Short mmCIF file of C-alpha atoms and ligand atoms in Angstrom, two decimals:
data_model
loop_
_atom_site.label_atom_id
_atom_site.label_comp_id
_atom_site.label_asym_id
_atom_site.label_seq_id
_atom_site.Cartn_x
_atom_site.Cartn_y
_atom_site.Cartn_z
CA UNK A 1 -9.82 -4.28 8.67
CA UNK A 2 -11.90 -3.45 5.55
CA UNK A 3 -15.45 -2.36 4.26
CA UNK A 4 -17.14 -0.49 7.18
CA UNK A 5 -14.48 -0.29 9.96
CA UNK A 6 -11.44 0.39 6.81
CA UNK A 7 -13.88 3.62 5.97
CA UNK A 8 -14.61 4.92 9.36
CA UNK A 9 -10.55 4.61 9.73
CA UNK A 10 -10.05 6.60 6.62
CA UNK A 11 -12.96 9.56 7.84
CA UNK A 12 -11.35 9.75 11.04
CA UNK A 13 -8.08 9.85 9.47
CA UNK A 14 -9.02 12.82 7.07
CA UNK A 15 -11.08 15.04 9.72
CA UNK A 16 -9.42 14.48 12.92
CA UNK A 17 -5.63 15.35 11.52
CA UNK A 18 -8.06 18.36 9.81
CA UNK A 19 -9.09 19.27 13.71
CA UNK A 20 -5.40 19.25 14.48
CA UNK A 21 -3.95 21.69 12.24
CA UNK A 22 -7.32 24.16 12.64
CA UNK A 23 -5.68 23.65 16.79
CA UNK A 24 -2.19 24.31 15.64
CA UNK A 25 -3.08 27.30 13.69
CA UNK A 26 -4.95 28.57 16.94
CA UNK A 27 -2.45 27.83 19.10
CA UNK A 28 0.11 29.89 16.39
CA UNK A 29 -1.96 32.33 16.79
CA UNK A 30 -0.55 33.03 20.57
CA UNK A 31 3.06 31.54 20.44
CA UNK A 32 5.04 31.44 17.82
CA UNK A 33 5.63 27.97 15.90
CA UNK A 34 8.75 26.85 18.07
CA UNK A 35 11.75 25.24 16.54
CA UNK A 36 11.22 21.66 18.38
CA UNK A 37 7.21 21.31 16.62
CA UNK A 38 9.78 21.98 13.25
CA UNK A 39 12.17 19.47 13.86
CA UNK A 40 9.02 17.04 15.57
CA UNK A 41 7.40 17.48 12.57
CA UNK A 42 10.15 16.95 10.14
CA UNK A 43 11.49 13.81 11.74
CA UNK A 44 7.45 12.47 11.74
CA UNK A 45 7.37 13.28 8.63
CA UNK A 46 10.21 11.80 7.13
CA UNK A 47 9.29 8.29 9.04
CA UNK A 48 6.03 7.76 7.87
CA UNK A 49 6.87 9.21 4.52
CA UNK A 50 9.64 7.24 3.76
CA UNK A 51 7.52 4.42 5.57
CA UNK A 52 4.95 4.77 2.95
CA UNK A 53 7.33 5.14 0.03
CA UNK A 54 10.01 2.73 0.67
CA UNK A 55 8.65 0.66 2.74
CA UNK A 56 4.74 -0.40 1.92
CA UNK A 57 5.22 0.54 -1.80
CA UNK A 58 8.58 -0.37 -3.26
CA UNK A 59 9.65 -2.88 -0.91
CA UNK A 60 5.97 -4.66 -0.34
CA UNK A 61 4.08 -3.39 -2.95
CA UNK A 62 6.97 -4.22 -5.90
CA UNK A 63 9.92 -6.33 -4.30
CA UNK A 64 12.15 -3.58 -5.18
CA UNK A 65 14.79 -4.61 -2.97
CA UNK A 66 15.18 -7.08 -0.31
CA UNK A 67 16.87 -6.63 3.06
CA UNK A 68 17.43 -8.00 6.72
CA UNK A 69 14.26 -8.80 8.22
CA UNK A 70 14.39 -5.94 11.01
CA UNK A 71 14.82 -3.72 8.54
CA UNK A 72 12.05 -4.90 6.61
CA UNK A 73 9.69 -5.02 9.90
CA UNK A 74 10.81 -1.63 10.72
CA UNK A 75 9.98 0.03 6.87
CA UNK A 76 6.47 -1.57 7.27
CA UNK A 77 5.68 -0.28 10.51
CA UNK A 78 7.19 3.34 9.51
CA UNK A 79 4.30 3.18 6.93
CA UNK A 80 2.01 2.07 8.82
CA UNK A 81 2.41 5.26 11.09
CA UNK A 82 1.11 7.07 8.60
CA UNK A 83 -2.47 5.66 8.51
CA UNK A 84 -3.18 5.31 5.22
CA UNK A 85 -4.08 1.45 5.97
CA UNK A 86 -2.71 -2.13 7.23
CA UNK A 87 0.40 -3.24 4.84
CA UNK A 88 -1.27 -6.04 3.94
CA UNK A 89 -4.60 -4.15 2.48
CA UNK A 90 -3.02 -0.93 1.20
CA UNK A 91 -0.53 -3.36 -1.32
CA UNK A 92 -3.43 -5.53 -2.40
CA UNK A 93 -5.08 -2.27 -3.76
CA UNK A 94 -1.84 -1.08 -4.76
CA UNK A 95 -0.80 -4.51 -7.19
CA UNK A 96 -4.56 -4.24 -8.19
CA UNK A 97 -4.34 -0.38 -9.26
CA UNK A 98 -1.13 -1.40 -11.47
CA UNK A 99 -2.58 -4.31 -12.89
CA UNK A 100 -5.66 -2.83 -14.35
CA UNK A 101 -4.80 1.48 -13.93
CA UNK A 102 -7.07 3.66 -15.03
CA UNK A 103 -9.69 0.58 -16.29
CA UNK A 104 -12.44 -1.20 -15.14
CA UNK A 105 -11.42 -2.62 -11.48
CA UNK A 106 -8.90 0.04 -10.83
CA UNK A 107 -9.53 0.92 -7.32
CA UNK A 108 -8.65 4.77 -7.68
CA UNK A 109 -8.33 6.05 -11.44
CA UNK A 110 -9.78 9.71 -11.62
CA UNK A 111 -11.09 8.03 -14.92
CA UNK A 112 -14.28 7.49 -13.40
CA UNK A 113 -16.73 7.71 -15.85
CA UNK A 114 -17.98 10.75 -17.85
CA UNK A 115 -16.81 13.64 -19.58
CA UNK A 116 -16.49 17.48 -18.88
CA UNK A 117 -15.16 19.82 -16.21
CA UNK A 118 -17.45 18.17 -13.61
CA UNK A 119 -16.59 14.36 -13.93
CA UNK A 120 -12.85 15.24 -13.99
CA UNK A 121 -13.72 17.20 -10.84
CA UNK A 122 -15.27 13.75 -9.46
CA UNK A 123 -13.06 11.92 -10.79
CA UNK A 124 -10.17 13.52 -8.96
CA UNK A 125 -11.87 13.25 -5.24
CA UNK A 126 -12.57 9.76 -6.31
CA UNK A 127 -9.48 8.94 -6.93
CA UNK A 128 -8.07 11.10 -3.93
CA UNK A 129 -9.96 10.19 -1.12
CA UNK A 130 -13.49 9.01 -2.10
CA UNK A 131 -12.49 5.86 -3.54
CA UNK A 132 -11.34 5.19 0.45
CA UNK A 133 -15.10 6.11 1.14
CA UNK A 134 -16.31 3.24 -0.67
CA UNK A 135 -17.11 0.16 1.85
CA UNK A 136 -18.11 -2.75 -0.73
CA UNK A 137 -14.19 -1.95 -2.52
CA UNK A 138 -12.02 -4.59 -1.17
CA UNK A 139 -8.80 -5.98 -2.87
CA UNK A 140 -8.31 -9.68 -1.43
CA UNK A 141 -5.15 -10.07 -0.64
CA UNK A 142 -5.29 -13.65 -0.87
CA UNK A 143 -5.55 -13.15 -4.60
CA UNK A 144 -3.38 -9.59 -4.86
CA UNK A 145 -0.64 -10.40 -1.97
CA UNK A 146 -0.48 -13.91 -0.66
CA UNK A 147 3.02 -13.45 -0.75
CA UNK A 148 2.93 -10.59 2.19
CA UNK A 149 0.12 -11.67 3.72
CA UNK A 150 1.95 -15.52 4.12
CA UNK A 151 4.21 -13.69 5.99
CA UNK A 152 3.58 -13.69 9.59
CA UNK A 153 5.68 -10.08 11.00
CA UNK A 154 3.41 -8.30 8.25
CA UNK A 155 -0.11 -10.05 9.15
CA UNK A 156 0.85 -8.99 12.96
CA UNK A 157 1.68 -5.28 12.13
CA UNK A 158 -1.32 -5.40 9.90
CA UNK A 159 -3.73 -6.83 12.93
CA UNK A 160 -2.03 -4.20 15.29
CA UNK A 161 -2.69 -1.01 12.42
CA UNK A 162 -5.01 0.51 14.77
CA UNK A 163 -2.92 0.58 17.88
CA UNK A 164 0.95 1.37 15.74
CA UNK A 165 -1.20 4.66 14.30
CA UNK A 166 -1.66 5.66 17.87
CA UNK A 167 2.18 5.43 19.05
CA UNK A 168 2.88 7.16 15.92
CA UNK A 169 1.26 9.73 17.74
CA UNK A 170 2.79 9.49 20.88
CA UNK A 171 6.10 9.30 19.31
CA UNK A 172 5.99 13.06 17.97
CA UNK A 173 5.07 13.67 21.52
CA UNK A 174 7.15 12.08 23.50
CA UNK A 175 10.06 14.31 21.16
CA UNK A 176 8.17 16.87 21.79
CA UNK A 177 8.51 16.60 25.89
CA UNK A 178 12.01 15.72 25.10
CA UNK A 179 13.12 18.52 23.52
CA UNK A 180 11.24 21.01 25.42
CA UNK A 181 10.98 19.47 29.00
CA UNK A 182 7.23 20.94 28.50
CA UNK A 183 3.81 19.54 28.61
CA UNK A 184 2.80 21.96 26.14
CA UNK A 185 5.83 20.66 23.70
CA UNK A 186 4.74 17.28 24.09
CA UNK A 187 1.08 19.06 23.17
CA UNK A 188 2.19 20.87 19.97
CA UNK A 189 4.45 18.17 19.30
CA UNK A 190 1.63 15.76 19.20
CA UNK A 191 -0.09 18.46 17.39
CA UNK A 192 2.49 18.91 14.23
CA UNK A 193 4.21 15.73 14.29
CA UNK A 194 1.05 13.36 14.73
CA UNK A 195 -1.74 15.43 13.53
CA UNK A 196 -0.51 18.13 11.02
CA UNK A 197 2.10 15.34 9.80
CA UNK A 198 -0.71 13.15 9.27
CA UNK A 199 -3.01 15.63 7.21
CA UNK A 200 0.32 16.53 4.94
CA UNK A 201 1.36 13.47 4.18
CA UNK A 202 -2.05 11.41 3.19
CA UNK A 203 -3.12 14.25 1.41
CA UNK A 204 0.62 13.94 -0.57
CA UNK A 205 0.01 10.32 -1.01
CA UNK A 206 -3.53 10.64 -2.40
CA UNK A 207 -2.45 13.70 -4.72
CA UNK A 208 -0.09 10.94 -6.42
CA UNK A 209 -3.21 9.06 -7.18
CA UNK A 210 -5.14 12.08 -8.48
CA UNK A 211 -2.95 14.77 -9.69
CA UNK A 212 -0.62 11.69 -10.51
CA UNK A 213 -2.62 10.53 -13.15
CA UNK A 214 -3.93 13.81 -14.88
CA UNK A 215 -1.39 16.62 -14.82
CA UNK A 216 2.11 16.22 -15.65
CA UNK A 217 4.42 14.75 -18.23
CA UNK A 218 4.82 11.42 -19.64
CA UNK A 219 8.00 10.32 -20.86
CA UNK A 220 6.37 6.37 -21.01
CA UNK A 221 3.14 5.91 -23.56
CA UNK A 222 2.05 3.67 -20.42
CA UNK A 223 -1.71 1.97 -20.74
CA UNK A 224 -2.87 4.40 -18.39
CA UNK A 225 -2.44 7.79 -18.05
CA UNK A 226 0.11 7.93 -15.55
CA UNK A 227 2.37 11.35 -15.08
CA UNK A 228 5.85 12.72 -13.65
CA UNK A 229 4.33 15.73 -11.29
CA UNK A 230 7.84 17.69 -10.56
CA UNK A 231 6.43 19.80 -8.25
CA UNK A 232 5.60 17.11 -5.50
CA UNK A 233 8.89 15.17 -5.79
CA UNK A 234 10.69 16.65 -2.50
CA UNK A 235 7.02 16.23 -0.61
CA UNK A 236 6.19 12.97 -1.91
CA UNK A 237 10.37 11.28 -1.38
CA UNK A 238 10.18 10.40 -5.41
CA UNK A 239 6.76 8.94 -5.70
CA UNK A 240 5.17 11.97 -8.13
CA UNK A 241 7.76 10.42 -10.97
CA UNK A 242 4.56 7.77 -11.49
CA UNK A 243 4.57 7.58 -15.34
CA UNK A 244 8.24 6.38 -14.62
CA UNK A 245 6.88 3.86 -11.95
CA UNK A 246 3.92 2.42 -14.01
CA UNK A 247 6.59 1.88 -16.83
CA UNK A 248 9.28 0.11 -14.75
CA UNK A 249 6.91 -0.72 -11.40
CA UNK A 250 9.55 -2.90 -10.22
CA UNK A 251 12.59 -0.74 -10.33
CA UNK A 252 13.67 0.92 -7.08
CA UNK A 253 14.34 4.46 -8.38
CA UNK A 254 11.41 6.31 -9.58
CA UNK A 255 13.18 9.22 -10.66
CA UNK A 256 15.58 8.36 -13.83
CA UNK A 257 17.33 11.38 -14.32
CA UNK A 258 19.60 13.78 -12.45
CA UNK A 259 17.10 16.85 -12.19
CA UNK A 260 13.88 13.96 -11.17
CA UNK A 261 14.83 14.19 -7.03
CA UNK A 262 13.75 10.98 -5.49
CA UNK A 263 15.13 10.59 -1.71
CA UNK A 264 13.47 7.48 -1.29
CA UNK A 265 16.10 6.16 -4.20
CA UNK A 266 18.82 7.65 -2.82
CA UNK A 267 18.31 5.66 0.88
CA UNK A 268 17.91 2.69 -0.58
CA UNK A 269 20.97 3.46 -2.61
CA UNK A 270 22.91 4.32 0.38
CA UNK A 271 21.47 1.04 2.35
CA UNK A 272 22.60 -0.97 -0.46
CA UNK A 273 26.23 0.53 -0.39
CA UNK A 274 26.87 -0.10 3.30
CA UNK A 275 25.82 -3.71 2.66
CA UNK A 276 22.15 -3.30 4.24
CA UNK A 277 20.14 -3.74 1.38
CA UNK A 278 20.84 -5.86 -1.77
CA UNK A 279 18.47 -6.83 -5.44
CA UNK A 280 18.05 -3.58 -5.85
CA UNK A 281 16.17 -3.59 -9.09
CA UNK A 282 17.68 -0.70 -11.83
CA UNK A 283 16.58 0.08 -15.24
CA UNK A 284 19.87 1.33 -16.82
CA UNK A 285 18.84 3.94 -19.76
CA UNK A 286 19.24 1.81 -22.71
CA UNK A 287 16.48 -0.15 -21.38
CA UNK A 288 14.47 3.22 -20.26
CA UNK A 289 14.78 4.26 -23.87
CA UNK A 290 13.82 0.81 -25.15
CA UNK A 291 10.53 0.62 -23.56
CA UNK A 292 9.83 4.03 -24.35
CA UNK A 293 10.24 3.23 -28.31
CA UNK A 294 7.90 0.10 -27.88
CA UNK A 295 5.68 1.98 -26.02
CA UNK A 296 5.20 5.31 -28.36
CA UNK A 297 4.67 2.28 -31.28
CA UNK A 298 1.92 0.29 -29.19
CA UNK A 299 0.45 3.64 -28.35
CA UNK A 300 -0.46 4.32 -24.77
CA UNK A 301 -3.71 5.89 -22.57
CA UNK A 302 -6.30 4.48 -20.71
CA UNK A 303 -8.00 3.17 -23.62
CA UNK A 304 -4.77 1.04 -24.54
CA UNK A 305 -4.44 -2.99 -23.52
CA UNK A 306 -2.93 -4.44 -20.91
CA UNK A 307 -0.67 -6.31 -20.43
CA UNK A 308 -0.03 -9.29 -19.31
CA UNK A 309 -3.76 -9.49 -18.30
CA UNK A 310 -2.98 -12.26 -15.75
CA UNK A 311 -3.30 -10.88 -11.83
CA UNK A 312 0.33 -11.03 -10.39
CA UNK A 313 -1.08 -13.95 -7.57
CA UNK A 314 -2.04 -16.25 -10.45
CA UNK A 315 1.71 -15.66 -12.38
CA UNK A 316 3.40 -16.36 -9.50
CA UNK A 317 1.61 -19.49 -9.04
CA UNK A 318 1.51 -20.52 -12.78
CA UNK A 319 4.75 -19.85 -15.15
CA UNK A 320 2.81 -20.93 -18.64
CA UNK A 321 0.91 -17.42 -17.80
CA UNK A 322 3.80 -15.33 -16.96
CA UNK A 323 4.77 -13.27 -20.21
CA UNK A 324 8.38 -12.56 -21.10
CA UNK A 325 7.92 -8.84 -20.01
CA UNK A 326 11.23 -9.09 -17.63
CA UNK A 327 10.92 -7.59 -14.24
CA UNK A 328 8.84 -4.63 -15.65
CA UNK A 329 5.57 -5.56 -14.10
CA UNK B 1 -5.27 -33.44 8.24
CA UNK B 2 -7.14 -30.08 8.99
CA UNK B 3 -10.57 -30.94 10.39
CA UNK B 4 -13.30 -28.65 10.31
CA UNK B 5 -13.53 -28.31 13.72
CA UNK B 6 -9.86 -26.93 13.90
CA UNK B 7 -11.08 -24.13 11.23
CA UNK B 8 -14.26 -22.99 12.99
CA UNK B 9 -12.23 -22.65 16.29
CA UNK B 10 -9.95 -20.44 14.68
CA UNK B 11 -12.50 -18.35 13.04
CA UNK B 12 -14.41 -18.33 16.52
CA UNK B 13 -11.35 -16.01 17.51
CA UNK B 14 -11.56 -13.49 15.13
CA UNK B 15 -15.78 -13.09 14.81
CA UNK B 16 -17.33 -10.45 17.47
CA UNK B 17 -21.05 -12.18 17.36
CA UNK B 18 -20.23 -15.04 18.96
CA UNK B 19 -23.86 -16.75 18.72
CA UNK B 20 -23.55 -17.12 15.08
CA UNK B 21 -23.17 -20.95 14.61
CA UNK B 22 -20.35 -22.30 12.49
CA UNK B 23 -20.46 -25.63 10.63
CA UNK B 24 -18.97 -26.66 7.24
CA UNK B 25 -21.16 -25.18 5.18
CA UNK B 26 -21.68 -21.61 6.87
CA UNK B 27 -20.38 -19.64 3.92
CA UNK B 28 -17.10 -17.23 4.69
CA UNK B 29 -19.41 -13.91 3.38
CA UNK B 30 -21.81 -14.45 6.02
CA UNK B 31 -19.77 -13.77 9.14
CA UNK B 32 -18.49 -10.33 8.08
CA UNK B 33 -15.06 -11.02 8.32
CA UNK B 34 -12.86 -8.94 6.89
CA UNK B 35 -10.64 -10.24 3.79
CA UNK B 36 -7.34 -9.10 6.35
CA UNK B 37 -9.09 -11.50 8.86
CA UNK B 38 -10.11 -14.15 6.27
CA UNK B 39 -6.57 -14.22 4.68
CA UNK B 40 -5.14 -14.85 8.82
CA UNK B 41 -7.39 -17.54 8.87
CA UNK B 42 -5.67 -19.05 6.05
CA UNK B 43 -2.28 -18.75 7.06
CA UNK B 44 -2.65 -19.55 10.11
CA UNK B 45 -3.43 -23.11 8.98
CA UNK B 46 -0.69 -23.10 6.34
CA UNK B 47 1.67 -22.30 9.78
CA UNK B 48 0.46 -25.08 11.74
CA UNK B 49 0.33 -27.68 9.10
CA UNK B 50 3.16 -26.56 6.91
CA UNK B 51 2.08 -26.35 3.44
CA UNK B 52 0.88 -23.34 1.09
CA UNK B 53 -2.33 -23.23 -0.72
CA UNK B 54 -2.76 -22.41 -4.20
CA UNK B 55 -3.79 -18.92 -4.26
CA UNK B 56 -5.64 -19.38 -7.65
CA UNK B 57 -7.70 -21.85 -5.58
CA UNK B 58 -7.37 -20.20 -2.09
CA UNK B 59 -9.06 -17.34 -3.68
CA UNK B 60 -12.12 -19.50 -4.64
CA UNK B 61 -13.45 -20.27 -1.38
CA UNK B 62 -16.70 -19.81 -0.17
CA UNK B 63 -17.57 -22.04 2.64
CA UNK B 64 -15.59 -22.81 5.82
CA UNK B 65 -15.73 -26.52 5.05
CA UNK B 66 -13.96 -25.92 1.77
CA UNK B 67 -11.30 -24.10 3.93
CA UNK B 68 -10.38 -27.97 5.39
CA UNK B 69 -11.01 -29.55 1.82
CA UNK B 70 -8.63 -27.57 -0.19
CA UNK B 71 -6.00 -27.67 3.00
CA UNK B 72 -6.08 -31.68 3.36
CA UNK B 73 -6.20 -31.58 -1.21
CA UNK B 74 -2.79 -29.84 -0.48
CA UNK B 75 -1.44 -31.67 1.93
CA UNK B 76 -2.30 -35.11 0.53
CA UNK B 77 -1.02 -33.69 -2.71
CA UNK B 78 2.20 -32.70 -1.05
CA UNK B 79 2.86 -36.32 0.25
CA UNK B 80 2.59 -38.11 -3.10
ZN1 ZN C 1 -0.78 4.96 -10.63
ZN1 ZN C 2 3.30 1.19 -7.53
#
């Protein structure tokens, strides 16, 4: 599912979840916001959050980690509850974005040609949600992925987005009806842990890609203009630490220090420690601190090179074009 | 040995307009598949025949002919 049908998706995504908390508030409005919607929406959230962040971006996007294959079934169709596209199409823009961020070809920089107030206001809905908008954008995944999409488990969850969205939805319900024995807790359980969760979350995600690359602090001259956003660390399970990420994409902690809170590290930690998960990839500090040096010399920004400017498909196929840069990339 | 034939069934499955005709040289943009469908197609084949395609190459089809020429390329290559 791309072009046409991939942007209908996305609309549908972004209004109807809108619909849903306009009902919620509404239906606060009579009864007060009962602790099962809290917990139906916390649980939700944390799935399809940690589906996203774990699952579709370090473990498929970057090969953070590898793990048991019902694991690794499971983490893909956790994030692919949260609607934000099939596995197999969300990492080809992904590995696309890093190869070429904030430059020509970047699916979603906020970069997006211009200057003043105005074009950075485009150029953050671009890079939020518009660039979703866009039909003719598609990353082929035969050139981005062919790794995941060889892989039969994630081209079936990918054909069956449509459909694992929906019992995503059903899910918060069902919890809903079984905490509450109610119709009307399956209703506002549907309500905050399907739609409400929905709306939060994407709109988390997509702030990573905005925000993410315009306000915040960068510890990493990256070629790009990549940030650490504090403030949506908790919300976004470690993704915000991004200028960390685009300087170590591989490594399965985005945060790096002990006040940079990233959950999503800390369950893959703990999955790797009861023998669940194992190449987990680290960056130890003296390595942090070495990058950082070579960075600050090559100078960083959107305006800086690439590199390597080889797509990831064609250095996995051919070694004479893969660049001693390590695991970095 | 992929044949043609094999190809344009499998792409029959996926396509909604079913009166478009498919031959060898009915290029891959014209059937509005999508590149999630297109890169199914692929594998699929890779599956059933049990070989991988280049992707540097994969990625330079056009037609669905070409589909079954760089498949039996790979598979002859294979067998040297
Ligand atoms: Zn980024
Ligand atoms: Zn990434």
């Amino acid at each position: 599912m791309d072009g046409k049908e991939h942007k209908l998706f996305i609309i549908a995504a972004s209004v109807i979840p809108l619909l849903g908390v306009v009902a919620v508030m509404v239906l606060l409005w009579n009864r007060v916001f009962g602790w099962s919607d809290l917990v139906v929406l916390a649980v939700m959230y944390t799935i399809a959050g940690l589906g996203v962040s774990i699952g579709y971006h370090r473990m498929l996007a970057h090969r953070a980690f590898r793990t048991h294959r019902w694991i690794y079934d499971a983490f893909a169709v956790a994030g692919t509850m949260a609607a934000q596209g099939p596995a197999i199409i969300w990492t080809a823009h992904h590995r696309r974005h890093h190869r070429v961020a904030d430059k020509d070809g970047d699916p979603h920089s906020p970069y997006h040609g211009g200057t003043g107030r105005l074009a950075l206001v485009r150029g953050l809905w671009h890079a939020h949600l518009g660039w979703l908008m866009d039909e003719k954008l598609t990353s082929d995944p035969l050139r981005y992925c062919p790794d995941l999409a060889r892989d039969r488990h994630l081209r079936w969850i990918s054909r069956h987005f449509v459909a694992i969205v929906v019992a995503g939805m059903l899910l918060p319900a069902a919890l809903g009806f079984a905490l509450t024995g109610s119709a009307l807790g399956a209703l506002t359980g549907f309500l905050w842990g399907g739609l409400a969760r929905i709306f939060i979350l994407n709109h988390i995600t997509y702030a990573i890609n905005s925000v993410g690359h315009v306000y915040g602090r960068r510890r990493f001259s990256t070629p790009d203009e990549s940030r650490n956003v504090a403030w949506l660390s908790l919300a976004s399970f470690g993704e915000s630490w991004h200028n960390n990420h685009h300087a170590f994409p591989r490594s399965a902690s985005h945060g790096m220090r002990w006040y940079e809170p990233d959950v999503s590290a800390l369950v893959i930690g703990t999955l790797r420690r009861v023998g669940l998960a194992w190449d987990v990839i680290t960056i130890d500090r003296a390595r942090q601190e070495a990058r950082a040096e070579g960075l600050a010399r090559a100078g960083g920004g959107r305006h800086a090179a690439h590199q390597p400017a080889a797509p990831m498909a064609e250095r996995m196929v051919d070694p004479a074009l893969t660049r001693t840069t390590g695991d970095v990339e | 040995m992929v044949t043609t034939d094999e190809v344009i069934k499998l792409i029959g499955k996926k396509i909604r307009n079913k009166s478009i005709e498919l031959t060898a040289a009915t290029p891959l943009d014209s059937l509005g598949l999508s590149s999630l469908q297109i890169s199914d197609i692929v594998f699929e084949i890779e599956d059933a025949h049990g070989f991988e395609f280049n992707p540097v190459k994969a990625a330079g089809i056009t037609t669905i002919g070409e589909i079954a020429e760089l498949a039996n390329e790979t598979i002859a290559a294979g067998a040297r």
